[in-house]
Short mmCIF file of C-alpha atoms in Angstrom, two decimals:
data_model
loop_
_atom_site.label_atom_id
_atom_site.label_comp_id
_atom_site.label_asym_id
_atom_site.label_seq_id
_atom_site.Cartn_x
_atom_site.Cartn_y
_atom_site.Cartn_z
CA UNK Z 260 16.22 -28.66 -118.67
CA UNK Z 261 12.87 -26.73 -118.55
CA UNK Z 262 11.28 -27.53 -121.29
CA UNK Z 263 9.24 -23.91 -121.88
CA UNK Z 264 8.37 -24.45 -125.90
CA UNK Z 265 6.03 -22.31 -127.78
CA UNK Z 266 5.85 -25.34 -130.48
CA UNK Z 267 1.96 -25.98 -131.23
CA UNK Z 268 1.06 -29.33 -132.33
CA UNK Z 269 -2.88 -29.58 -131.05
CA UNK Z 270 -5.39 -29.79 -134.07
CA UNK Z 271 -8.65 -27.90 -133.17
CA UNK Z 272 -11.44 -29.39 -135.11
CA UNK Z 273 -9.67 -31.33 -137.67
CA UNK Z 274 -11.05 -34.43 -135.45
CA UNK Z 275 -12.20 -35.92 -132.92
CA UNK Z 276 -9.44 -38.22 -131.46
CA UNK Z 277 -8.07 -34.69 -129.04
CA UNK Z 278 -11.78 -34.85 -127.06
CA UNK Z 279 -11.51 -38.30 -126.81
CA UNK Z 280 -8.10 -38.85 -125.54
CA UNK Z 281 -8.56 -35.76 -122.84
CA UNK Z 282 -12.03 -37.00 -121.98
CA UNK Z 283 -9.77 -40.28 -120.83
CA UNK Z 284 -6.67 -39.60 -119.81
CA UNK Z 285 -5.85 -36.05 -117.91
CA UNK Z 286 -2.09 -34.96 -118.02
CA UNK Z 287 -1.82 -36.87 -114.36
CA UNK Z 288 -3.36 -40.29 -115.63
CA UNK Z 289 -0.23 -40.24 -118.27
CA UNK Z 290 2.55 -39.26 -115.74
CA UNK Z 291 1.06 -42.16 -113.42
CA UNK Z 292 1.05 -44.56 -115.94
CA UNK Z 293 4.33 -43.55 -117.63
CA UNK Z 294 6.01 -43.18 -113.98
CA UNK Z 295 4.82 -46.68 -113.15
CA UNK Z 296 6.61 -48.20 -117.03
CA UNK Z 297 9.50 -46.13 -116.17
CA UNK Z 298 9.98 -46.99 -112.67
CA UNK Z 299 10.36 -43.70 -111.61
CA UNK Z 300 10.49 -42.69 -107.91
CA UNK Z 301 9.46 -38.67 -106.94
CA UNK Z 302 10.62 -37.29 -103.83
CA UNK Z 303 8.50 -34.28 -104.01
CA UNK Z 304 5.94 -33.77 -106.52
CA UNK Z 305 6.40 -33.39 -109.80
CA UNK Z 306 6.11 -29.51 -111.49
CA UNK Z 307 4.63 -29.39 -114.91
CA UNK Z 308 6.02 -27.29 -117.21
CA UNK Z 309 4.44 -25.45 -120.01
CA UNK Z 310 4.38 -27.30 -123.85
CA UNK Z 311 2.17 -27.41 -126.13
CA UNK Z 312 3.00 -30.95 -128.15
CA UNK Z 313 3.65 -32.80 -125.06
CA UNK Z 314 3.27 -32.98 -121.23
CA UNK Z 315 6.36 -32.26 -119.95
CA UNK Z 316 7.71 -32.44 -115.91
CA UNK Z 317 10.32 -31.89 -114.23
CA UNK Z 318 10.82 -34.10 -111.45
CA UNK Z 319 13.41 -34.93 -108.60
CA UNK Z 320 13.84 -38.94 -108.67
CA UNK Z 321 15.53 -40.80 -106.12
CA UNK Z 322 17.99 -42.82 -108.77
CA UNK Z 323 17.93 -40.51 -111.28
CA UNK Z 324 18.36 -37.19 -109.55
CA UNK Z 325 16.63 -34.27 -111.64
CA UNK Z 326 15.36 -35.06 -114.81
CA UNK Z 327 12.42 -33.70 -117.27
CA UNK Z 328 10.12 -35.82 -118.35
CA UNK Z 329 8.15 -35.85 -122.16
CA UNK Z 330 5.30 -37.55 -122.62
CA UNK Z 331 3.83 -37.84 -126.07
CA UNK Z 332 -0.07 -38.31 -126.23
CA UNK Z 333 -0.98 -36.29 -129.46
CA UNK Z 334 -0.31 -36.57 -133.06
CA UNK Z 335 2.47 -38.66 -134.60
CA UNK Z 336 3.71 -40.04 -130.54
CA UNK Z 337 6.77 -41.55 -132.00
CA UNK Z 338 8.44 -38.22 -133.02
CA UNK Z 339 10.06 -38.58 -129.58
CA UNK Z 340 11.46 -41.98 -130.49
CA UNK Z 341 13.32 -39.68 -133.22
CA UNK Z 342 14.41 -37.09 -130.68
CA UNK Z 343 15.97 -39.42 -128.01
CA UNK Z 344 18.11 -41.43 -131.66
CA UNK Z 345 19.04 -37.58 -132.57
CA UNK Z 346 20.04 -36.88 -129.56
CA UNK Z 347 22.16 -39.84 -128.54
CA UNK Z 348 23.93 -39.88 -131.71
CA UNK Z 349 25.18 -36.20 -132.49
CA UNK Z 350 27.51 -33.79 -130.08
CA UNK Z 351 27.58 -30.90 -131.71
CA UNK Z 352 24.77 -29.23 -130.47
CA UNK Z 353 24.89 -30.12 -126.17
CA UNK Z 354 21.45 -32.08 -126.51
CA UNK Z 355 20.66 -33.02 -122.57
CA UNK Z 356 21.85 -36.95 -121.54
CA UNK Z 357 19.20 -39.11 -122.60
CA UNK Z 358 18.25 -41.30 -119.89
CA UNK Z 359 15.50 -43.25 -121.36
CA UNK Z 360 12.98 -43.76 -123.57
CA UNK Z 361 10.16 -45.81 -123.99
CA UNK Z 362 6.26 -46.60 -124.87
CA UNK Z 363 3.45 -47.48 -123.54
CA UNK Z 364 -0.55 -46.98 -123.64
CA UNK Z 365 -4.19 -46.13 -122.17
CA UNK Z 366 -6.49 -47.65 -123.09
CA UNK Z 367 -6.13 -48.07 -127.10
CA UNK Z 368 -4.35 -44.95 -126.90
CA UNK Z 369 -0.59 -45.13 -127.39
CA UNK Z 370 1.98 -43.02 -125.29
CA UNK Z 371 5.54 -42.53 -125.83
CA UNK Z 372 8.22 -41.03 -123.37
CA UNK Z 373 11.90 -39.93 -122.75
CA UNK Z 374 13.91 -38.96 -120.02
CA UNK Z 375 16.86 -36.58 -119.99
CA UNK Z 376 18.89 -35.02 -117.52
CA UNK Z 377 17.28 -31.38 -116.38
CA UNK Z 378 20.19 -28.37 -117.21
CA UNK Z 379 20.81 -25.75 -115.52
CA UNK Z 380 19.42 -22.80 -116.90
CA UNK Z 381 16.95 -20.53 -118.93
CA UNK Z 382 15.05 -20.61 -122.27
CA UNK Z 383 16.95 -17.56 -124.72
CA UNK Z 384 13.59 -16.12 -124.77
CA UNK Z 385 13.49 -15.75 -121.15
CA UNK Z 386 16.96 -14.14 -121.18
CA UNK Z 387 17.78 -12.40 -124.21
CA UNK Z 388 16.13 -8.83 -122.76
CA UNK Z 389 18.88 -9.08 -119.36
CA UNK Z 390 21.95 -10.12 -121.62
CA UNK Z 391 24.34 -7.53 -122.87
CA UNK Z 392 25.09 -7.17 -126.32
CA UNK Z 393 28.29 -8.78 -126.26
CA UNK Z 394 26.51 -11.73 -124.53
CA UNK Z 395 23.72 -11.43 -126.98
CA UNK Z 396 26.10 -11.45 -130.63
CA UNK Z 397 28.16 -14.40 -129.25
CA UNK Z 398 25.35 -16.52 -128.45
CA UNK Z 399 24.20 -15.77 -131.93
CA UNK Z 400 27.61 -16.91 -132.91
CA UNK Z 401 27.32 -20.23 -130.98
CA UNK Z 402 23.94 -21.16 -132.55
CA UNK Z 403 25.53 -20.44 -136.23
CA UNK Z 404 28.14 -22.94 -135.58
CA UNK Z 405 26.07 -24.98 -133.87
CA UNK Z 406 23.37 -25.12 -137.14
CA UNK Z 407 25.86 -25.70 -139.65
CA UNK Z 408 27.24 -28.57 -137.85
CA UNK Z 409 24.02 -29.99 -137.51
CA UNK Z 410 22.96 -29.47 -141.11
CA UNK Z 411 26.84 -30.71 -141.95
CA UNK Z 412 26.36 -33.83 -140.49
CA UNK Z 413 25.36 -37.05 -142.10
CA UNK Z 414 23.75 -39.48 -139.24
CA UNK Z 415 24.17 -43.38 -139.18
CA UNK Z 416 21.68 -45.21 -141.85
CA UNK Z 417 19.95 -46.52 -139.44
CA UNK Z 418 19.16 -43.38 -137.91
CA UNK Z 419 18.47 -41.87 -141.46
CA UNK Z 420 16.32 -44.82 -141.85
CA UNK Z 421 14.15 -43.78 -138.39
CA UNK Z 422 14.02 -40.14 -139.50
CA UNK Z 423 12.84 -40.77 -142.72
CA UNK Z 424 10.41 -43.67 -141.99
CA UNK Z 425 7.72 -41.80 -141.53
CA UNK Z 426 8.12 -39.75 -144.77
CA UNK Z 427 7.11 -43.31 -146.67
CA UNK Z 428 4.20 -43.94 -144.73
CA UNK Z 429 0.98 -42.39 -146.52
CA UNK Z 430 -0.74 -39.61 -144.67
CA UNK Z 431 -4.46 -39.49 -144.89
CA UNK Z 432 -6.41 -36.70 -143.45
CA UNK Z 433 -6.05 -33.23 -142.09
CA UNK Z 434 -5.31 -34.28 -138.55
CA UNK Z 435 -2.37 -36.44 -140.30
CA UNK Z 436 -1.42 -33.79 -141.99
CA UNK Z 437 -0.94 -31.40 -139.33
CA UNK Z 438 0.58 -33.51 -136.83
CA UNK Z 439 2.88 -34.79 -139.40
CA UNK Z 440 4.93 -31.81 -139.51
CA UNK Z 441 5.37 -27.75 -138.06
CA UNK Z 442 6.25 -27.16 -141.66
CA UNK Z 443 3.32 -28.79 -144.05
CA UNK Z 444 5.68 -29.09 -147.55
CA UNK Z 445 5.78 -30.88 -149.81
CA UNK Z 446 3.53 -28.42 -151.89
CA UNK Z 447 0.85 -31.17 -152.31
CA UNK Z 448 0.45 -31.45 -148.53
CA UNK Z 449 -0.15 -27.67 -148.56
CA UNK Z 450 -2.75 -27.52 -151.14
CA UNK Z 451 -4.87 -30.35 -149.15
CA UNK Z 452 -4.63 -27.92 -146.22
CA UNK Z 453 -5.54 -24.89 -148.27
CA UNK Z 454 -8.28 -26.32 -149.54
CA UNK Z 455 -9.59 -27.63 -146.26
CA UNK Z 456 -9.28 -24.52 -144.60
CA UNK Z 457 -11.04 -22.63 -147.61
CA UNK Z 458 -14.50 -24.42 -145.65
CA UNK Z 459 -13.28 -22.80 -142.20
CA UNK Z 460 -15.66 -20.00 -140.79
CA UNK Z 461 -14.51 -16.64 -140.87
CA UNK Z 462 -12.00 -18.05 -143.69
CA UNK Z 463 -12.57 -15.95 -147.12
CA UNK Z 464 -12.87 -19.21 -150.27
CA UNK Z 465 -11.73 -16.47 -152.45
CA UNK Z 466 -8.66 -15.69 -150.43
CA UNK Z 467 -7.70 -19.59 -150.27
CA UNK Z 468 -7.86 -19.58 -153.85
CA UNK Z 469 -5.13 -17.17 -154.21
CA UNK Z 470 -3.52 -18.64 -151.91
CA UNK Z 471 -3.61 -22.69 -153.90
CA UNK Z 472 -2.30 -20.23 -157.09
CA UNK Z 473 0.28 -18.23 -155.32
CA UNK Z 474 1.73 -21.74 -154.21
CA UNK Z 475 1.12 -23.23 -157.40
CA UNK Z 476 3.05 -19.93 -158.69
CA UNK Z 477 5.95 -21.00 -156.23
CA UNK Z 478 6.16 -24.59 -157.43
CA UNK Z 479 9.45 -23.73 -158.75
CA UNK Z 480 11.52 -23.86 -155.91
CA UNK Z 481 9.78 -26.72 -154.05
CA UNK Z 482 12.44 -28.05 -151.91
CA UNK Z 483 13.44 -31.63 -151.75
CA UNK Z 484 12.51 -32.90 -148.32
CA UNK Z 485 13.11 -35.97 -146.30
CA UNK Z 486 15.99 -37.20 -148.50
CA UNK Z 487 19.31 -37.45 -146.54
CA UNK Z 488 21.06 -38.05 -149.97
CA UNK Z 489 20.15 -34.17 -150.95
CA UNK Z 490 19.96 -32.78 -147.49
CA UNK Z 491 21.19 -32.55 -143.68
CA UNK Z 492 18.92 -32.48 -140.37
CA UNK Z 493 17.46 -29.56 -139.66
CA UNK Z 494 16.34 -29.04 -136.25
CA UNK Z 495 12.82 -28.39 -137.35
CA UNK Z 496 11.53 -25.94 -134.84
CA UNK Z 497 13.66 -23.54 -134.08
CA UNK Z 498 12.76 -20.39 -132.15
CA UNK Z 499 14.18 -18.47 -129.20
CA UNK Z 500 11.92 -21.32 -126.58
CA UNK Z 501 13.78 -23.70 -128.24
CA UNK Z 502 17.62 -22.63 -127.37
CA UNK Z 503 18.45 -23.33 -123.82
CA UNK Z 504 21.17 -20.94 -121.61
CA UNK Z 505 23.15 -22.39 -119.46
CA UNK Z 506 24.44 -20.16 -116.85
CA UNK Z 507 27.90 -20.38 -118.42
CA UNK Z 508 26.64 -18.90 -121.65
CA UNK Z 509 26.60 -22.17 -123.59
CA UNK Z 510 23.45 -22.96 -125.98
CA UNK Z 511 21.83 -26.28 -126.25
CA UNK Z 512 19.40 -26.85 -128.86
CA UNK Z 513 16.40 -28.20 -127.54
CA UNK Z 514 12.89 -29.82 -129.18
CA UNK Z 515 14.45 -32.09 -131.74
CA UNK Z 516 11.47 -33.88 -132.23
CA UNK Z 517 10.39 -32.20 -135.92
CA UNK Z 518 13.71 -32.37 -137.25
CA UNK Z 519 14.09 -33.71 -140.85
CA UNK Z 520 15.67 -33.73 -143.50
CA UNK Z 521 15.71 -30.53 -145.64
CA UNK Z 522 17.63 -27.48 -146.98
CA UNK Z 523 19.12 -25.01 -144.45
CA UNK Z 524 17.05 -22.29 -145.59
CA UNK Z 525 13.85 -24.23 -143.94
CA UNK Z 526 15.30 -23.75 -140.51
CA UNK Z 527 14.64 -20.11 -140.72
CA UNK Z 528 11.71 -19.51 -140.83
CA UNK Z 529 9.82 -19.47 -137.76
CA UNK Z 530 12.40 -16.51 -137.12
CA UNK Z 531 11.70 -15.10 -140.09
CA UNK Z 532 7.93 -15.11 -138.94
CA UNK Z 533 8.95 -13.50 -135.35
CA UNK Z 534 11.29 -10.71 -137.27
CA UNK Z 535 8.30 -9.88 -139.51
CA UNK Z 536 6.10 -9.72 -136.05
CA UNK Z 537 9.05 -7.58 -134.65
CA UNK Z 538 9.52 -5.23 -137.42
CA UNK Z 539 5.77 -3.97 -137.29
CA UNK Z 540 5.60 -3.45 -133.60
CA UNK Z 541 9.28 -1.77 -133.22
CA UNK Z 542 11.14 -4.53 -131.62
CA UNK Z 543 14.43 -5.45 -133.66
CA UNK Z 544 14.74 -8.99 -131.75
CA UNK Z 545 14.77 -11.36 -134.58
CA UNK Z 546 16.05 -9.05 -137.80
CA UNK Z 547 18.67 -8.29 -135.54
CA UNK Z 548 19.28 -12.25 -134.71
CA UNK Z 549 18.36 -12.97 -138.52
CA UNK Z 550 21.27 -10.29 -139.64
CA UNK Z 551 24.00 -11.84 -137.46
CA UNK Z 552 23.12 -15.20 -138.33
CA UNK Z 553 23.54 -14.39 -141.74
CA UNK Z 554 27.13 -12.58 -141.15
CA UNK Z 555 27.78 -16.33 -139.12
CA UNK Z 556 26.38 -18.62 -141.69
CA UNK Z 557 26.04 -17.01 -144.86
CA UNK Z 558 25.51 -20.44 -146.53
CA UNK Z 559 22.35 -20.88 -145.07
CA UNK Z 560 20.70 -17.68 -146.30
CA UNK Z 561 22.21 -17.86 -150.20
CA UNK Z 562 21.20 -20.41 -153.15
CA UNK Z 563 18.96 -19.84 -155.90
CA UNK Z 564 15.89 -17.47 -155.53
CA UNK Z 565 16.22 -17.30 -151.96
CA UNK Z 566 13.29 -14.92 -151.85
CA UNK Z 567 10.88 -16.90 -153.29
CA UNK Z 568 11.69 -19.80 -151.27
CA UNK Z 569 11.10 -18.20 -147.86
CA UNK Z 570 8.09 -17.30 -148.78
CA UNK Z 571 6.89 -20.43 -149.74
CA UNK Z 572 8.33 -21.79 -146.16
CA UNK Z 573 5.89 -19.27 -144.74
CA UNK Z 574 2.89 -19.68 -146.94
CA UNK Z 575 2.87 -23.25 -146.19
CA UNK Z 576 3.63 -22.76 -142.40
CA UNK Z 577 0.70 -19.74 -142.21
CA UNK Z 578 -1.88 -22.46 -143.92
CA UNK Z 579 -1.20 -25.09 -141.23
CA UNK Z 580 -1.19 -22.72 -138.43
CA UNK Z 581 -4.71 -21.37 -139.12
CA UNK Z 582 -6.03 -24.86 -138.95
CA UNK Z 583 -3.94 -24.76 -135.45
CA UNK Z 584 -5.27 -21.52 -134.61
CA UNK Z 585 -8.58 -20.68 -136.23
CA UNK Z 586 -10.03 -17.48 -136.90
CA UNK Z 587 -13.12 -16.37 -134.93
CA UNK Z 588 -13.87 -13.29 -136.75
CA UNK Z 589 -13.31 -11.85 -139.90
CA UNK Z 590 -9.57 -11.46 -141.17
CA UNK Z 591 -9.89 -7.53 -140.51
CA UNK Z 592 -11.05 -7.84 -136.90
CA UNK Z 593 -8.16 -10.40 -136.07
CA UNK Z 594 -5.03 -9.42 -134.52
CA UNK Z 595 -2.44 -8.37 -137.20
CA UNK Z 596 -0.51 -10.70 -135.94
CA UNK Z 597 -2.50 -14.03 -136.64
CA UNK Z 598 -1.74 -16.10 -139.50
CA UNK Z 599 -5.08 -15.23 -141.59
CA UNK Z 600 -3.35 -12.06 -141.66
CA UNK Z 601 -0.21 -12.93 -142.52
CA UNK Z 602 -1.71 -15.29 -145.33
CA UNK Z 603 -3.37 -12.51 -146.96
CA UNK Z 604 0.04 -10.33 -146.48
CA UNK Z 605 1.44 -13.05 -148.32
CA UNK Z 606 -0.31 -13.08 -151.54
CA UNK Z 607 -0.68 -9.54 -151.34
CA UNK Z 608 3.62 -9.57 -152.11
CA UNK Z 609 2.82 -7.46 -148.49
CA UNK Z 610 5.40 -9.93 -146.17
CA UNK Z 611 7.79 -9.22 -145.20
CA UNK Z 612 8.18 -5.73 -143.41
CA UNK Z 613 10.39 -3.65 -145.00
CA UNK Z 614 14.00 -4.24 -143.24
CA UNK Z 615 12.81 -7.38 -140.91
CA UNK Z 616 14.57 -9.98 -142.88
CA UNK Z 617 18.54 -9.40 -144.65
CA UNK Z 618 18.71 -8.27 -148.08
CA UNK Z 619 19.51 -11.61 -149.50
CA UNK Z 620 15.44 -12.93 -148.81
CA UNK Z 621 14.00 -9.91 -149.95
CA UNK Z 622 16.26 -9.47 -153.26
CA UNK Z 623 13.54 -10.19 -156.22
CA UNK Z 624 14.19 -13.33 -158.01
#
């Protein structure tokens, strides 16, 4: 399993804790002291691969054979804890044999780890453009089935219990609040963001106060989150990095570490995002994977005002991602792409591009 994930977890400027912790302890200071914990014995050196929420390696160990390594040193460490319990417990979606987990620290700094078994293999994204059609609509197929059987399944309560833990715990500060999830809901999270980044430079106040009453506006179909009574896992973070190809074809979902509890329309919408992106520079990726998802999984598209819900997903997700990725110029010298953008698409009633998403999240509501 390469782990090659676009997921972005670093806060940049919310505080100070990021300087500190790489001032202290580069990427090679954590594999030593994780490899020593772990007892883990490299017969060639270990190759980094690329992540953005957590070192990640793949190395060749004498007992274990080839594995991939995750270190977590940023943010909320013990969303790997949740992975490697996801994981373990459910089938249906070809997770990679967990070989062990475990913490540890530097300094007063704490570090958390799992092993798993490397796959044979290819991120989708690194694929999709060499696969056939046929390849391409059946893979599609795979991950439908493979979602609705994730979001069908109720976990043990104790696993319920570790998922949800976190959702109890009281979150103080932006940096909390942005490592706490991808996706900031609930709507009171959001605002706290919104009205942080209304200080940002290069951030217009009088844009984030549309924004605080479009949301407001939207507080109609707040979802419930992080209730397994209401709700299924959702994987979280789900985007073409994310979905591993075997060379037989088979998909594995990868990057369970931001799943939670929540309604099946959630999951969509980092695609959603990417087919907006793809609609506006001529690439029909996503809308294309968006529309056969839909034919695959209906369910997870329908329910009441749709529409409005989505773009509440991607509100919220656009405000947290600015604080990820700040501006450093004014909105109309960004790229059209960033989320300032997108933001002020948003409130505009300007997202999504016409024919990027299906018919049912567009339909007015």
């Amino acid at each position: 399993m390469v782990n090659e994930t676009e997921t972005e977890t670093t806060i940049v400027g919310a505080t100070d804790t990021f300087d500190i912790m790489q001032s202290i302890a580069s990427p090679s200071d954590r594999l030593k002291q994780v490899s020593s914990v772990a007892s883990l014995c490299p017969t060639t050196a270990p190759v980094r691969l690329k992540s953005y929420s957590n070192d990640v390696w793949q190395i060749e160990d004498a007992n274990l054979g080839s594995v991939v390594l995750r270190v977590g040193w940023i943010g909320d460490v013990d969303r790997l804890e949740r992975e490697v319990a996801i994981g373990r417990e459910v089938t249906s979606i070809r997770y990679p044999e967990v070989l062990g987990y475990g913490k540890t620290s530097i300094g007063d700094f704490s570090l958390t780890y799992s092993l798993t078994r490397r796959l044979n293999g290819r991120s989708l994204a690194q694929q999709w453009d060499s696969l056939s059609m046929t390849q391409r609509r059946s893979i599609i197929t795979q991950l439908a089935h493979m979602l609705q059987e994730l979001h069908r399944w109720r976990p043990s309560a104790e696993l319920a219990d570790l998922v949800t833990r976190r959702a109890e715990t009281p979150v103080v500060g932006v940096d909390e609040l942005v490592g706490y999830n991808l996706n900031p809901l609930p709507i009171a999270r959001t605002l706290t963001l919104a009205q942080h980044a209304m200080k940002m430079p290069y951030v217009d106040p009088s844009l984030m106060v549309r924004v605080i009453e479009t949301i407001q506006e939207l507080g109609d179909v707040e979802p419930a989150l992080d209730d397994p009574t209401r709700h299924g896992l959702i994987h979280g973070d789900l985007h073409l990095f994310n979905l591993w190809l075997t060379p037989s074809d088979d998909v594995v979902l990868l990057d369970l570490e931001y799943a939670r509890f929540a309604p099946p329309l959630l999951e969509i919408q980092r695609l959603c995002e990417n087919a907006d992106i793809d609609m506006r520079n001529g690439n029909d990726t996503h809308p294309t994977i968006l529309r056969w998802l839909a034919q695959d999984y209906p369910e997870m598209f329908q329910g009441d005002r749709a529409a409005r819900r989505i773009r509440l997903y991607s509100l919220a997700f656009s405000i947290r991602h600015i604080i990820i990725d700040p501006p450093n110029a004014p909105v109309d010298e960004l790229s059209p792409d960033h989320s300032l953008n997108r933001i002020r698409r948003l409130v505009a009633n300007e997202w999504p591009a016409p024919g990027s998403l299906p018919d049912v999240l567009t339909a007015a509501s």
